[in-house]
mmCIF file of C-alpha atoms in Angstrom:
data_model
loop_
_atom_site.group_PDB
_atom_site.id
_atom_site.type_symbol
_atom_site.label_atom_id
_atom_site.label_comp_id
_atom_site.label_asym_id
_atom_site.label_seq_id
_atom_site.Cartn_x
_atom_site.Cartn_y
_atom_site.Cartn_z
ATOM 1 C CA MET A 1 1.286 15.749 -25.949
ATOM 2 C CA GLY A 2 -2.026 17.403 -26.738
ATOM 3 C CA LYS A 3 -3.074 18.349 -30.243
ATOM 4 C CA GLU A 4 -0.616 20.446 -32.214
ATOM 5 C CA GLY A 5 -1.752 23.446 -34.237
ATOM 6 C CA GLU A 6 -4.952 24.208 -32.293
ATOM 7 C CA GLU A 7 -5.019 27.692 -30.833
ATOM 8 C CA LEU A 8 -6.653 28.773 -27.579
ATOM 9 C CA THR A 9 -10.107 30.245 -27.935
ATOM 10 C CA GLU A 10 -10.779 33.803 -26.816
ATOM 11 C CA GLN A 11 -12.664 32.453 -23.801
ATOM 12 C CA GLU A 12 -9.781 30.138 -22.809
ATOM 13 C CA THR A 13 -7.282 32.983 -23.149
ATOM 14 C CA ALA A 14 -9.378 35.159 -20.840
ATOM 15 C CA ILE A 15 -9.988 32.463 -18.206
ATOM 16 C CA TYR A 16 -6.392 31.201 -18.092
ATOM 17 C CA ASP A 17 -4.757 34.630 -18.349
ATOM 18 C CA ARG A 18 -2.789 34.297 -15.080
ATOM 19 C CA GLN A 19 -1.494 30.841 -15.956
ATOM 20 C CA ILE A 20 -0.450 32.001 -19.410
ATOM 21 C CA ARG A 21 1.670 34.693 -17.751
ATOM 22 C CA VAL A 22 3.412 32.010 -15.683
ATOM 23 C CA TRP A 23 4.114 29.245 -18.231
ATOM 24 C CA GLY A 24 3.261 30.822 -21.585
ATOM 25 C CA VAL A 25 0.627 30.507 -24.300
ATOM 26 C CA ASP A 26 2.108 27.377 -25.880
ATOM 27 C CA ALA A 27 2.113 25.452 -22.581
ATOM 28 C CA GLN A 28 -1.483 26.439 -21.861
ATOM 29 C CA ARG A 29 -2.522 25.503 -25.410
ATOM 30 C CA ARG A 30 -1.063 22.010 -24.985
ATOM 31 C CA LEU A 31 -2.723 21.679 -21.601
ATOM 32 C CA SER A 32 -6.125 22.818 -22.884
ATOM 33 C CA LYS A 33 -6.023 20.237 -25.683
ATOM 34 C CA SER A 34 -4.825 17.339 -23.490
ATOM 35 C CA HIS A 35 -6.822 14.286 -22.397
ATOM 36 C CA ILE A 36 -6.270 12.649 -18.994
ATOM 37 C CA PHE A 37 -7.489 9.295 -17.659
ATOM 38 C CA VAL A 38 -7.658 8.627 -13.921
ATOM 39 C CA SER A 39 -8.553 5.419 -12.068
ATOM 40 C CA GLY A 40 -8.833 4.875 -8.301
ATOM 41 C CA LEU A 41 -10.474 7.905 -6.703
ATOM 42 C CA LYS A 42 -9.058 8.137 -3.205
ATOM 43 C CA GLY A 43 -7.912 11.337 -1.493
ATOM 44 C CA THR A 44 -4.581 11.833 -3.263
ATOM 45 C CA VAL A 45 -6.086 11.340 -6.716
ATOM 46 C CA ILE A 46 -8.996 13.641 -5.837
ATOM 47 C CA GLU A 47 -6.502 16.415 -5.012
ATOM 48 C CA PHE A 48 -4.792 15.761 -8.339
ATOM 49 C CA CYS A 49 -8.075 15.909 -10.264
ATOM 50 C CA LYS A 50 -9.005 19.214 -8.646
ATOM 51 C CA ASN A 51 -5.612 20.694 -9.533
ATOM 52 C CA ILE A 52 -5.602 19.731 -13.205
ATOM 53 C CA VAL A 53 -9.240 20.707 -13.745
ATOM 54 C CA LEU A 54 -8.485 24.152 -12.342
ATOM 55 C CA ALA A 55 -5.335 24.301 -14.494
ATOM 56 C CA GLY A 56 -7.525 23.736 -17.549
ATOM 57 C CA VAL A 57 -6.888 20.374 -19.189
ATOM 58 C CA GLY A 58 -9.040 19.562 -22.204
ATOM 59 C CA SER A 59 -10.775 16.526 -20.751
ATOM 60 C CA LEU A 60 -10.653 14.259 -17.724
ATOM 61 C CA MET A 61 -12.078 10.727 -17.688
ATOM 62 C CA LEU A 62 -12.747 9.062 -14.315
ATOM 63 C CA ASN A 63 -12.858 5.341 -13.570
ATOM 64 C CA ASP A 64 -13.934 3.922 -10.208
ATOM 65 C CA ASP A 65 -17.029 1.736 -9.924
ATOM 66 C CA ARG A 66 -16.878 1.417 -6.132
ATOM 67 C CA LEU A 67 -19.811 2.623 -4.070
ATOM 68 C CA VAL A 68 -19.233 5.200 -1.351
ATOM 69 C CA THR A 69 -18.094 3.964 2.069
ATOM 70 C CA GLU A 70 -17.154 5.828 5.239
ATOM 71 C CA GLU A 71 -13.499 4.935 4.655
ATOM 72 C CA LEU A 72 -13.540 6.406 1.141
ATOM 73 C CA LEU A 73 -15.022 9.652 2.479
ATOM 74 C CA SER A 74 -12.097 10.271 4.843
ATOM 75 C CA ALA A 75 -10.168 12.418 2.369
ATOM 76 C CA ASN A 76 -12.604 12.839 -0.529
ATOM 77 C CA PHE A 77 -14.094 16.343 -0.464
ATOM 78 C CA LEU A 78 -15.891 15.853 -3.800
ATOM 79 C CA VAL A 79 -18.462 13.359 -2.504
ATOM 80 C CA PRO A 80 -21.543 14.793 -0.709
ATOM 81 C CA SER A 81 -22.191 13.373 2.754
ATOM 82 C CA ASP A 82 -25.940 13.133 2.064
ATOM 83 C CA GLU A 83 -26.841 9.449 1.603
ATOM 84 C CA ASN A 84 -29.839 10.398 -0.513
ATOM 85 C CA VAL A 85 -27.465 11.940 -3.053
ATOM 86 C CA THR A 86 -24.851 9.164 -3.024
ATOM 87 C CA ARG A 87 -27.201 6.148 -2.965
ATOM 88 C CA GLY A 88 -26.763 3.928 -6.024
ATOM 89 C CA LYS A 89 -24.030 6.046 -7.611
ATOM 90 C CA SER A 90 -20.413 5.056 -8.103
ATOM 91 C CA LEU A 91 -17.504 7.050 -6.745
ATOM 92 C CA ALA A 92 -16.582 8.163 -10.273
ATOM 93 C CA GLU A 93 -20.117 9.402 -11.012
ATOM 94 C CA LEU A 94 -20.270 11.456 -7.819
ATOM 95 C CA CYS A 95 -16.800 12.965 -8.287
ATOM 96 C CA CYS A 96 -17.606 13.774 -11.920
ATOM 97 C CA GLU A 97 -20.598 15.890 -10.936
ATOM 98 C CA SER A 98 -18.544 17.888 -8.429
ATOM 99 C CA LEU A 99 -15.504 18.404 -10.690
ATOM 100 C CA LYS A 100 -17.644 19.904 -13.461
ATOM 101 C CA ASP A 101 -18.427 22.793 -11.100
ATOM 102 C CA PHE A 102 -14.732 23.598 -10.624
ATOM 103 C CA ASN A 103 -14.185 24.491 -14.281
ATOM 104 C CA PRO A 104 -16.999 24.325 -16.870
ATOM 105 C CA MET A 105 -14.364 24.613 -19.637
ATOM 106 C CA VAL A 106 -13.103 21.088 -18.869
ATOM 107 C CA SER A 107 -14.979 18.041 -20.143
ATOM 108 C CA VAL A 108 -15.287 15.563 -17.245
ATOM 109 C CA SER A 109 -16.711 12.098 -17.945
ATOM 110 C CA VAL A 110 -16.959 8.594 -16.472
ATOM 111 C CA GLU A 111 -15.806 5.275 -17.928
ATOM 112 C CA LYS A 112 -17.222 2.212 -16.181
ATOM 113 C CA GLY A 113 -15.418 -1.108 -16.076
ATOM 114 C CA ASP A 114 -12.462 -2.951 -14.598
ATOM 115 C CA LEU A 115 -9.183 -1.077 -15.143
ATOM 116 C CA ALA A 116 -7.379 -4.340 -15.906
ATOM 117 C CA ASN A 117 -9.701 -5.029 -18.850
ATOM 118 C CA PHE A 118 -9.023 -1.830 -20.824
ATOM 119 C CA ASP A 119 -6.808 -2.459 -23.858
ATOM 120 C CA VAL A 120 -4.041 -0.583 -25.701
ATOM 121 C CA GLU A 121 -6.527 1.036 -28.074
ATOM 122 C CA PHE A 122 -8.381 2.502 -25.098
ATOM 123 C CA PHE A 123 -5.298 4.033 -23.437
ATOM 124 C CA GLN A 124 -3.863 5.498 -26.642
ATOM 125 C CA LYS A 125 -6.633 8.117 -26.608
ATOM 126 C CA PHE A 126 -4.970 9.873 -23.666
ATOM 127 C CA ASP A 127 -1.942 12.062 -23.087
ATOM 128 C CA ALA A 128 -1.553 10.878 -19.481
ATOM 129 C CA VAL A 129 -2.848 7.914 -17.481
ATOM 130 C CA VAL A 130 -2.923 8.094 -13.667
ATOM 131 C CA ILE A 131 -3.822 5.022 -11.610
ATOM 132 C CA SER A 132 -4.149 4.252 -7.904
ATOM 133 C CA CYS A 133 -5.696 1.632 -5.610
ATOM 134 C CA CYS A 134 -4.804 -1.252 -7.915
ATOM 135 C CA SER A 135 -2.791 -4.453 -7.665
ATOM 136 C CA LEU A 136 0.878 -4.826 -8.541
ATOM 137 C CA LEU A 137 -0.093 -6.915 -11.578
ATOM 138 C CA THR A 138 -2.499 -4.224 -12.819
ATOM 139 C CA LYS A 139 0.131 -1.494 -12.445
ATOM 140 C CA LYS A 140 2.531 -3.485 -14.598
ATOM 141 C CA SER A 141 -0.157 -4.337 -17.130
ATOM 142 C CA VAL A 142 -1.528 -0.789 -17.587
ATOM 143 C CA ASN A 143 1.985 0.642 -17.840
ATOM 144 C CA ALA A 144 2.861 -1.951 -20.503
ATOM 145 C CA LYS A 145 -0.286 -1.089 -22.498
ATOM 146 C CA CYS A 146 0.589 2.621 -22.388
ATOM 147 C CA ARG A 147 4.043 1.770 -23.745
ATOM 148 C CA LYS A 148 2.537 -0.226 -26.629
ATOM 149 C CA SER A 149 0.514 2.752 -27.807
ATOM 150 C CA PRO A 150 1.565 4.195 -31.194
ATOM 151 C CA ARG A 151 1.666 7.614 -29.517
ATOM 152 C CA ARG A 152 3.473 8.333 -26.256
ATOM 153 C CA VAL A 153 1.215 8.068 -23.216
ATOM 154 C CA ALA A 154 2.647 9.328 -19.921
ATOM 155 C CA PHE A 155 2.016 6.851 -17.099
ATOM 156 C CA TYR A 156 1.759 7.612 -13.375
ATOM 157 C CA SER A 157 0.898 5.441 -10.399
ATOM 158 C CA VAL A 158 0.297 6.942 -6.967
ATOM 159 C CA GLU A 159 -0.256 5.401 -3.546
ATOM 160 C CA CYS A 160 -0.911 6.932 -0.147
ATOM 161 C CA ARG A 161 -0.604 4.763 2.976
ATOM 162 C CA ASP A 162 -0.822 6.207 6.491
ATOM 163 C CA SER A 163 1.139 9.502 6.348
ATOM 164 C CA CYS A 164 3.342 8.261 3.504
ATOM 165 C CA GLY A 165 2.973 8.615 -0.242
ATOM 166 C CA GLU A 166 4.652 7.415 -3.437
ATOM 167 C CA ILE A 167 4.465 8.538 -7.070
ATOM 168 C CA PHE A 168 5.947 6.559 -9.964
ATOM 169 C CA VAL A 169 6.502 8.213 -13.355
ATOM 170 C CA ASP A 170 7.135 6.668 -16.782
ATOM 171 C CA LEU A 171 7.503 9.165 -19.642
ATOM 172 C CA GLN A 172 9.314 6.621 -21.860
ATOM 173 C CA ASN A 173 11.675 8.598 -24.164
ATOM 174 C CA TYR A 174 10.956 12.186 -23.196
ATOM 175 C CA SER A 175 12.224 15.440 -24.702
ATOM 176 C CA TYR A 176 11.698 18.833 -23.073
ATOM 177 C CA SER A 177 13.154 22.330 -22.886
ATOM 178 C CA LYS A 178 14.414 24.348 -19.932
ATOM 179 C CA LYS A 179 16.104 27.661 -19.280
ATOM 180 C CA LYS A 180 19.793 27.695 -18.357
ATOM 181 C CA ASN A 181 21.876 30.872 -18.153
ATOM 182 C CA GLU A 182 19.222 32.822 -20.064
ATOM 183 C CA GLU A 183 19.287 30.213 -22.848
ATOM 184 C CA THR A 184 16.721 27.548 -23.699
ATOM 185 C CA ILE A 185 18.292 24.104 -23.953
ATOM 186 C CA GLU A 186 16.778 20.849 -25.171
ATOM 187 C CA CYS A 187 16.989 17.827 -22.866
ATOM 188 C CA GLN A 188 16.125 14.150 -23.208
ATOM 189 C CA LEU A 189 15.423 11.472 -20.611
ATOM 190 C CA GLN A 190 14.845 7.733 -20.840
ATOM 191 C CA TYR A 191 12.519 6.087 -18.335
ATOM 192 C CA LEU A 192 12.078 2.513 -17.213
ATOM 193 C CA SER A 193 8.663 0.903 -17.015
ATOM 194 C CA PHE A 194 7.277 0.174 -13.543
ATOM 195 C CA GLU A 195 8.068 -3.515 -13.964
ATOM 196 C CA GLU A 196 11.653 -2.746 -15.010
ATOM 197 C CA ALA A 197 12.178 -0.221 -12.227
ATOM 198 C CA ILE A 198 11.087 -2.448 -9.330
ATOM 199 C CA ALA A 199 13.214 -5.270 -10.802
ATOM 200 C CA VAL A 200 16.415 -3.239 -10.384
ATOM 201 C CA PRO A 201 18.495 -5.154 -7.764
ATOM 202 C CA TRP A 202 18.417 -3.437 -4.389
ATOM 203 C CA ARG A 203 22.132 -4.036 -3.887
ATOM 204 C CA SER A 204 22.857 -1.876 -6.960
ATOM 205 C CA LEU A 205 21.054 1.141 -5.479
ATOM 206 C CA PRO A 206 22.858 3.844 -3.443
ATOM 207 C CA ARG A 207 23.006 3.276 0.324
ATOM 208 C CA ARG A 208 21.056 6.506 0.858
ATOM 209 C CA THR A 209 18.008 5.177 -1.069
ATOM 210 C CA SER A 210 14.813 5.938 0.831
ATOM 211 C CA LYS A 211 13.711 3.265 3.303
ATOM 212 C CA LEU A 212 10.149 4.021 2.239
ATOM 213 C CA TYR A 213 10.925 2.833 -1.302
ATOM 214 C CA PHE A 214 11.928 -0.630 -0.022
ATOM 215 C CA ALA A 215 9.025 -0.786 2.456
ATOM 216 C CA MET A 216 6.489 -0.092 -0.309
ATOM 217 C CA ARG A 217 7.955 -2.915 -2.395
ATOM 218 C CA VAL A 218 7.615 -5.342 0.525
ATOM 219 C CA ILE A 219 3.972 -4.391 1.166
ATOM 220 C CA GLU A 220 2.895 -4.603 -2.478
ATOM 221 C CA ARG A 221 4.680 -7.938 -2.850
ATOM 222 C CA PHE A 222 2.892 -9.219 0.263
ATOM 223 C CA GLU A 223 -0.486 -8.150 -1.164
ATOM 224 C CA GLU A 224 0.334 -9.933 -4.409
ATOM 225 C CA LEU A 225 1.395 -13.188 -2.739
ATOM 226 C CA GLU A 226 -1.623 -13.191 -0.418
ATOM 227 C CA LYS A 227 -3.975 -12.231 -3.269
ATOM 228 C CA ARG A 228 -5.205 -9.247 -1.258
ATOM 229 C CA ASN A 229 -6.972 -6.254 -2.691
ATOM 230 C CA PRO A 230 -4.854 -3.079 -2.663
ATOM 231 C CA GLN A 231 -4.395 -1.819 0.901
ATOM 232 C CA ASP A 232 -6.499 -4.712 2.267
ATOM 233 C CA VAL A 233 -3.945 -5.304 5.002
ATOM 234 C CA SER A 234 -3.763 -4.601 8.726
ATOM 235 C CA ALA A 235 -1.364 -4.505 11.653
ATOM 236 C CA GLY A 236 -2.192 -8.177 12.242
ATOM 237 C CA ASP A 237 -0.258 -9.023 9.068
ATOM 238 C CA LEU A 238 3.003 -7.673 10.508
ATOM 239 C CA PRO A 239 4.534 -11.073 11.499
ATOM 240 C CA ASN A 240 4.082 -12.441 7.974
ATOM 241 C CA VAL A 241 5.292 -9.199 6.404
ATOM 242 C CA LEU A 242 8.438 -9.301 8.561
ATOM 243 C CA LYS A 243 9.022 -12.864 7.399
ATOM 244 C CA LEU A 244 8.692 -11.749 3.775
ATOM 245 C CA ARG A 245 11.030 -8.803 4.426
ATOM 246 C CA LYS A 246 13.649 -11.244 5.710
ATOM 247 C CA GLU A 247 13.325 -13.408 2.587
ATOM 248 C CA LEU A 248 13.502 -10.430 0.225
ATOM 249 C CA CYS A 249 16.478 -8.865 2.008
ATOM 250 C CA GLU A 250 18.376 -12.156 1.957
ATOM 251 C CA ALA A 251 17.670 -12.569 -1.754
ATOM 252 C CA GLN A 252 18.733 -8.961 -2.410
ATOM 253 C CA CYS A 253 21.814 -9.135 -0.125
ATOM 254 C CA MET A 254 20.532 -6.210 1.927
ATOM 255 C CA ASN A 255 20.405 -5.614 5.675
ATOM 256 C CA GLU A 256 16.893 -5.808 7.141
ATOM 257 C CA SER A 257 17.552 -2.599 9.087
ATOM 258 C CA GLN A 258 17.019 -0.725 5.800
ATOM 259 C CA ILE A 259 13.306 -1.514 6.174
ATOM 260 C CA PRO A 260 12.377 -0.654 9.802
ATOM 261 C CA ASP A 261 9.677 -2.626 11.617
ATOM 262 C CA LEU A 262 7.934 0.599 12.664
ATOM 263 C CA LEU A 263 7.672 1.839 9.076
ATOM 264 C CA LEU A 264 6.116 -1.430 7.899
ATOM 265 C CA GLN A 265 3.727 -1.350 10.852
ATOM 266 C CA ARG A 266 2.590 2.168 9.939
ATOM 267 C CA LEU A 267 1.985 1.206 6.306
ATOM 268 C CA LEU A 268 -0.002 -1.869 7.326
ATOM 269 C CA ALA A 269 -2.130 -0.153 9.965
ATOM 270 C CA ALA A 270 -3.321 2.653 7.681
ATOM 271 C CA ARG A 271 -7.058 2.399 7.004
ATOM 272 C CA VAL A 272 -7.769 6.029 6.146
ATOM 273 C CA GLU A 273 -5.805 8.704 4.323
ATOM 274 C CA PHE A 274 -4.425 11.895 5.866
ATOM 275 C CA PRO A 275 -5.847 14.902 3.959
ATOM 276 C CA PRO A 276 -2.668 17.037 4.392
ATOM 277 C CA VAL A 277 -0.532 14.249 2.887
ATOM 278 C CA CYS A 278 -3.066 13.797 0.077
ATOM 279 C CA ALA A 279 -2.801 17.515 -0.689
ATOM 280 C CA ILE A 280 1.009 17.350 -0.888
ATOM 281 C CA ILE A 281 1.185 14.215 -3.042
ATOM 282 C CA GLY A 282 -1.714 15.335 -5.217
ATOM 283 C CA GLY A 283 -0.060 18.730 -5.695
ATOM 284 C CA VAL A 284 3.249 17.204 -6.761
ATOM 285 C CA LEU A 285 1.463 14.807 -9.127
ATOM 286 C CA GLY A 286 -0.471 17.669 -10.701
ATOM 287 C CA GLN A 287 2.728 19.642 -11.314
ATOM 288 C CA GLU A 288 4.396 16.637 -12.915
ATOM 289 C CA VAL A 289 1.535 15.942 -15.314
ATOM 290 C CA ILE A 290 1.420 19.616 -16.309
ATOM 291 C CA LYS A 291 5.185 19.607 -16.935
ATOM 292 C CA ALA A 292 4.958 16.439 -19.031
ATOM 293 C CA ILE A 293 2.144 17.808 -21.177
ATOM 294 C CA SER A 294 3.627 21.284 -21.622
ATOM 295 C CA GLY A 295 7.167 20.008 -22.255
ATOM 296 C CA LYS A 296 8.592 22.661 -19.941
ATOM 297 C CA GLY A 297 10.615 22.130 -16.771
ATOM 298 C CA ASP A 298 12.583 19.205 -15.349
ATOM 299 C CA PRO A 299 10.240 16.222 -14.880
ATOM 300 C CA LEU A 300 10.448 13.858 -11.927
ATOM 301 C CA LYS A 301 12.476 10.701 -12.613
ATOM 302 C CA ASN A 302 11.153 8.281 -11.570
ATOM 303 C CA PHE A 303 9.933 7.854 -7.947
ATOM 304 C CA PHE A 304 8.788 10.553 -5.516
ATOM 305 C CA LEU A 305 8.443 9.469 -1.883
ATOM 306 C CA PHE A 306 7.042 11.484 1.005
ATOM 307 C CA ASP A 307 6.848 10.709 4.720
ATOM 308 C CA ALA A 308 5.079 13.221 6.966
ATOM 309 C CA MET A 309 7.032 11.912 9.980
ATOM 310 C CA ASP A 310 10.111 13.802 8.797
ATOM 311 C CA GLY A 311 8.370 16.104 6.328
ATOM 312 C CA LYS A 312 10.748 15.201 3.507
ATOM 313 C CA GLY A 313 9.920 14.648 -0.128
ATOM 314 C CA ILE A 314 12.598 12.578 -1.870
ATOM 315 C CA ILE A 315 13.136 11.892 -5.575
ATOM 316 C CA GLU A 316 14.697 8.516 -6.299
ATOM 317 C CA ASP A 317 15.981 7.685 -9.781
ATOM 318 C CA ILE A 318 15.616 3.901 -9.764
ATOM 319 C CA SER A 319 17.306 3.031 -13.029
ATOM 320 C CA ASN A 320 18.871 -0.043 -14.564
ATOM 321 C CA ILE A 321 22.547 -0.073 -13.609
ATOM 322 C CA ASN A 322 23.449 -1.061 -17.193
ATOM 323 C CA ASN A 323 21.829 2.058 -18.688
#
């Protein structure tokens, strides 16, 4: 991750002095030479972008051609409220201008176009790819393209619905170091792709598996079947979603009580994001990308789920039972 052999400049060393004391010169060097791509600029991703720009990544490329709406402003503190400033500019262009002010040392740019149309050659330029607000098919497709790259590209997808959030991580075959009993040990993890992970039979998962994990799968499957845009659902869809839940649970030999009606209703009714939840999910995502790039610390494997109703953040390792 990042370019090997390039040292920090004197200016970088001075600016990132406190961070260097926390995670070391080598970790900061890797971070400062890393390149990140982000698509889907809603509240959670905005929090993430702020965090990694302040941490000092080498470059950040933004992709989101949508124009500003009131709904998109609910948790996006980077976009000015002045219509004269926002008129005619995409979300990515507006966020780019604001992020440059956070840390002039970081190169922030915009890439226009449909996320689904970018190819393997495009994604292989980055150390990490973070996507949000996209269809189930696009998640699978982008993750697969990252895996086809000749160099390892870390892949993350993140969603925030109502007061709930989910992060998925795919680091492929990942090696890292950590301290244990005053010694540094080398560790290795193998990750499933997003498509492989959500295909793991529900009946093979532990009984304690988060209900939110199953509820998110039902909602994204409903959006796919109905050909809806991401999060283009409402409480009025609940009867059809409950019908789909019944079909999926029967096929997976799982009790419907594992996916409560109230939880599905909350996920469907969400039209705006909750800034405090965005801050939590965006903070966790930022930490994970920094860990993956620096190669230090235990990375998340492979789902992180958060529900503000109980205030719990849960890590679920959804892995193939045969591995």
